[in-house]
Coordinates of C-alpha atoms in Angstrom, one line a residue:
M1 CA 90.5 106.3 122.4
G2 CA 88.7 103.6 124.2
E3 CA 90.5 100.1 124.9
D4 CA 88.6 98.6 122.0
Y5 CA 90.5 100.4 119.4
Y6 CA 94.2 100.5 118.4
Q7 CA 95.3 104.2 118.0
D8 CA 96.7 103.6 114.4
S9 CA 95.2 103.9 111.1
L10 CA 95.3 101.6 108.4
K11 CA 94.8 101.5 104.5
V12 CA 93.5 98.1 103.5
T13 CA 91.3 96.1 100.6
I14 CA 88.0 94.9 102.0
K15 CA 85.9 93.4 99.7
G16 CA 87.2 95.0 96.6
Q17 CA 87.3 98.3 97.9
Y18 CA 90.4 100.5 99.2
I19 CA 89.4 101.8 102.5
E20 CA 91.2 103.9 105.0
L21 CA 90.7 102.8 108.8
E22 CA 91.2 105.8 111.1
R23 CA 90.2 103.5 114.1
I24 CA 91.0 100.1 114.2
Q25 CA 88.7 97.6 116.3
T26 CA 90.9 95.2 118.7
F27 CA 89.2 92.4 117.2
F28 CA 89.4 93.5 113.4
T29 CA 90.6 90.1 111.9
T30 CA 92.1 90.6 108.2
I31 CA 95.3 89.8 106.5
D32 CA 96.2 92.1 103.6
F33 CA 99.2 90.9 102.2
S34 CA 98.5 92.5 98.5
K35 CA 101.0 94.2 96.1
N36 CA 104.3 92.5 97.6
S37 CA 106.7 90.4 95.9
F38 CA 105.9 87.3 97.8
R39 CA 106.7 84.0 96.2
G40 CA 106.0 80.3 96.9
E41 CA 103.1 78.5 98.0
I42 CA 100.5 79.8 100.7
P43 CA 100.8 77.8 103.9
K44 CA 98.4 75.0 104.3
I45 CA 98.2 75.8 108.0
I46 CA 96.8 79.1 107.3
G47 CA 93.3 76.9 107.8
R48 CA 93.8 77.3 111.6
L49 CA 93.1 81.0 111.8
K50 CA 89.4 80.3 112.3
S51 CA 88.1 83.6 113.2
L52 CA 89.6 85.2 110.0
K53 CA 87.5 87.6 107.9
G54 CA 89.2 88.7 105.2
L55 CA 92.1 87.3 103.4
N56 CA 94.0 89.2 100.6
F57 CA 97.1 88.0 98.6
S58 CA 96.4 89.4 95.3
H59 CA 99.1 91.0 93.3
N60 CA 102.1 88.6 94.2
N61 CA 103.8 85.8 92.6
L62 CA 102.5 82.7 94.5
T63 CA 102.3 79.5 93.0
G64 CA 101.3 76.2 93.6
Y65 CA 97.6 75.0 94.5
I66 CA 95.0 77.0 96.5
P67 CA 95.1 75.2 99.9
P68 CA 91.9 73.2 100.7
S69 CA 92.5 74.1 104.3
I70 CA 91.3 77.7 103.6
G71 CA 87.8 75.7 103.6
H72 CA 88.3 75.7 107.4
L73 CA 88.0 79.6 107.6
T74 CA 84.2 79.6 107.9
N75 CA 83.9 83.0 108.9
L76 CA 85.5 84.5 105.8
E77 CA 83.7 87.1 104.2
W78 CA 86.0 87.9 101.5
L79 CA 89.0 86.1 99.6
D80 CA 91.2 87.8 97.1
L81 CA 93.9 85.8 95.5
S82 CA 93.8 87.4 92.0
S83 CA 97.0 88.3 90.0
N84 CA 99.2 85.4 91.2
K85 CA 100.2 82.2 89.4
F86 CA 98.2 79.7 91.2
T87 CA 97.3 76.3 89.1
G88 CA 95.1 73.3 89.5
E89 CA 91.4 73.4 90.4
I90 CA 89.6 75.5 92.8
P91 CA 89.2 73.2 95.9
T92 CA 85.8 72.0 96.5
Q93 CA 86.3 72.7 100.4
L94 CA 85.8 76.3 99.3
V95 CA 82.1 75.8 99.1
D96 CA 81.9 75.5 102.8
L97 CA 82.7 79.2 103.2
S98 CA 78.9 80.1 103.7
W99 CA 79.8 83.7 104.8
L100 CA 81.7 84.6 101.6
E101 CA 80.6 87.6 99.9
V102 CA 83.5 88.6 97.5
L103 CA 85.8 85.9 95.6
N104 CA 88.3 87.1 93.5
L105 CA 90.4 84.3 91.7
S106 CA 91.1 86.2 88.5
Q107 CA 94.4 86.4 86.6
N108 CA 95.8 83.0 87.7
Q109 CA 96.6 79.8 85.6
L110 CA 93.5 77.6 87.3
T111 CA 91.8 74.9 85.5
G112 CA 88.9 72.4 85.6
H113 CA 85.4 72.7 87.0
I114 CA 84.5 75.8 89.3
P115 CA 82.6 74.5 92.3
F116 CA 79.0 74.7 92.6
G117 CA 76.7 75.3 95.3
K118 CA 76.1 77.8 98.5
Q119 CA 77.8 81.0 97.9
F120 CA 79.6 80.0 94.6
N121 CA 76.1 80.2 92.9
T122 CA 76.2 84.0 93.8
F123 CA 79.6 84.8 92.3
E124 CA 79.7 86.1 88.6
N125 CA 82.6 85.9 85.9
D126 CA 84.7 88.5 87.0
S127 CA 85.6 86.2 90.1
Y128 CA 87.4 83.9 87.4
T129 CA 88.5 86.3 84.6
E130 CA 91.9 85.2 82.6
N131 CA 92.0 81.5 83.8
L132 CA 91.5 80.3 80.4
G133 CA 91.4 76.6 82.0
L134 CA 88.4 77.0 83.9
C135 CA 85.1 75.9 82.9
G136 CA 81.6 75.7 84.3
Y137 CA 79.2 78.0 85.6
P138 CA 79.0 80.8 85.6
L139 CA 81.6 80.8 82.5
S140 CA 80.2 80.3 79.2
R141 CA 82.4 77.4 78.6
T142 CA 81.1 74.2 79.5
C143 CA 83.1 71.2 81.0
N144 CA 83.5 67.6 79.6
N145 CA 84.8 64.5 80.7
H146 CA 88.5 65.6 79.7
E147 CA 88.8 68.4 81.6
A148 CA 91.6 68.1 84.3
K149 CA 91.1 66.9 87.7
Q150 CA 92.3 68.3 90.9
P151 CA 95.6 66.6 91.8
P152 CA 95.8 64.1 94.5
S153 CA 96.1 65.7 98.0
S154 CA 96.3 64.3 101.6
T155 CA 93.6 65.0 103.9
L156 CA 93.2 68.8 105.5
Q157 CA 94.7 67.6 108.7
Q158 CA 97.9 66.0 107.2
E159 CA 98.2 69.2 105.1
D160 CA 98.1 71.5 108.2
N161 CA 101.1 69.4 109.6
V162 CA 103.2 70.5 106.4
E163 CA 105.6 73.6 106.5
P164 CA 106.9 74.9 103.4
N165 CA 110.6 75.5 103.0
N166 CA 110.3 78.8 101.3
G167 CA 110.3 81.1 104.1
F168 CA 106.6 81.8 104.1
G169 CA 105.9 79.5 107.5
W170 CA 102.9 79.6 109.5
K171 CA 104.7 81.3 112.4
A172 CA 104.5 84.7 110.4
V173 CA 101.0 84.4 109.7
S174 CA 99.7 83.1 113.0
I175 CA 101.7 86.0 114.8
G176 CA 100.3 88.5 112.5
Y177 CA 97.1 87.5 113.1
G178 CA 97.4 87.3 116.7
C179 CA 98.8 90.6 117.2
G180 CA 96.3 92.8 115.3
A181 CA 96.3 94.1 111.9
I182 CA 99.1 96.6 111.7
F183 CA 101.8 95.3 113.9
G184 CA 101.0 91.7 112.8
M185 CA 101.2 92.5 109.0
F186 CA 104.5 94.4 109.8
M187 CA 105.9 91.4 111.5
G188 CA 104.8 88.9 109.4
Y189 CA 106.2 90.7 106.4
I190 CA 109.7 91.1 108.3
M191 CA 109.6 87.4 109.4
F192 CA 109.1 86.2 105.6
K193 CA 111.7 88.5 104.1
I194 CA 114.3 87.3 106.7
G195 CA 113.6 83.8 107.9
K196 CA 111.8 84.0 111.3
P197 CA 114.7 84.9 113.6
K198 CA 114.2 83.7 117.1
W199 CA 114.8 87.2 118.4
L200 CA 112.0 88.3 116.6
V201 CA 109.6 85.5 118.0
R202 CA 110.7 86.5 121.3
M203 CA 109.7 90.2 120.5
V204 CA 106.3 89.3 119.3
K205 CA 105.7 87.4 122.4
L206 CA 106.9 89.9 124.7
E207 CA 104.5 92.4 122.9
Q208 CA 101.4 90.0 123.1
H209 CA 102.3 89.5 126.9
I210 CA 102.4 93.5 127.4
M211 CA 99.2 94.0 125.3
L212 CA 97.2 91.2 127.6
R213 CA 99.0 92.6 130.8
R214 CA 97.5 95.9 129.8
L215 CA 94.1 94.7 129.0
K216 CA 93.7 92.7 132.3
N217 CA 94.8 96.3 134.1
N218 CA 92.2 98.1 132.2
A219 CA 89.6 95.8 133.1
H220 CA 90.6 95.7 136.8
R221 CA 90.5 99.5 136.8
R222 CA 87.0 99.8 135.3
G223 CA 86.0 97.3 137.9
G224 CA 87.1 99.5 140.6
E225 CA 85.5 102.4 139.4
D226 CA 82.4 100.4 139.0
N227 CA 82.5 99.4 142.8
K228 CA 83.1 103.1 143.8
S229 CA 79.9 104.0 141.8
T230 CA 77.6 101.7 143.6
N231 CA 78.8 102.7 146.9

């Protein structure tokens, strides 16, 4: 296969559809951690993965609030946080996700007003089902002045500096994002399970170094072939 693809295949949920990718583009930027037994909170620093197009944490045991820093992921096209135990309001920062086509927050414990505006005007009831505390469009339940308000939170920049102590740290996510879909998700899962060992971090960095060197060699080789063809 060409240098623009990995040789591995991958089964992943994209925009609510279960798809098998026979060839994976090297710039395929999605994280699918669905149907595991992950617990704790999503790390706030996930908002630094600026080029991420898809994020799926569905069918886990994640708790706490949905990080407002997800609003930094302005290239995000699908977001699936369904079937967890998230509480609190839906962050208004998610309205800034102007490329978001698919949103699934169903089967959680969310409360309060559903954000309104931009892409949120296009989502239907099935994005929010089984969150009995939610109100507002597109649901039939209207909000009143006594609805729960979003708990006080620090700024997004302050949140990005906080790393949870539940083992689901930002290094596992960022390394998984940087190394490609297959290798990255496997490394992220292992680091989550056994607590980010130093030897694994070194191995990931070595793998990244090898990949970069291979890409440079391929580019140099193609450049030499182009020079020969012009002579």
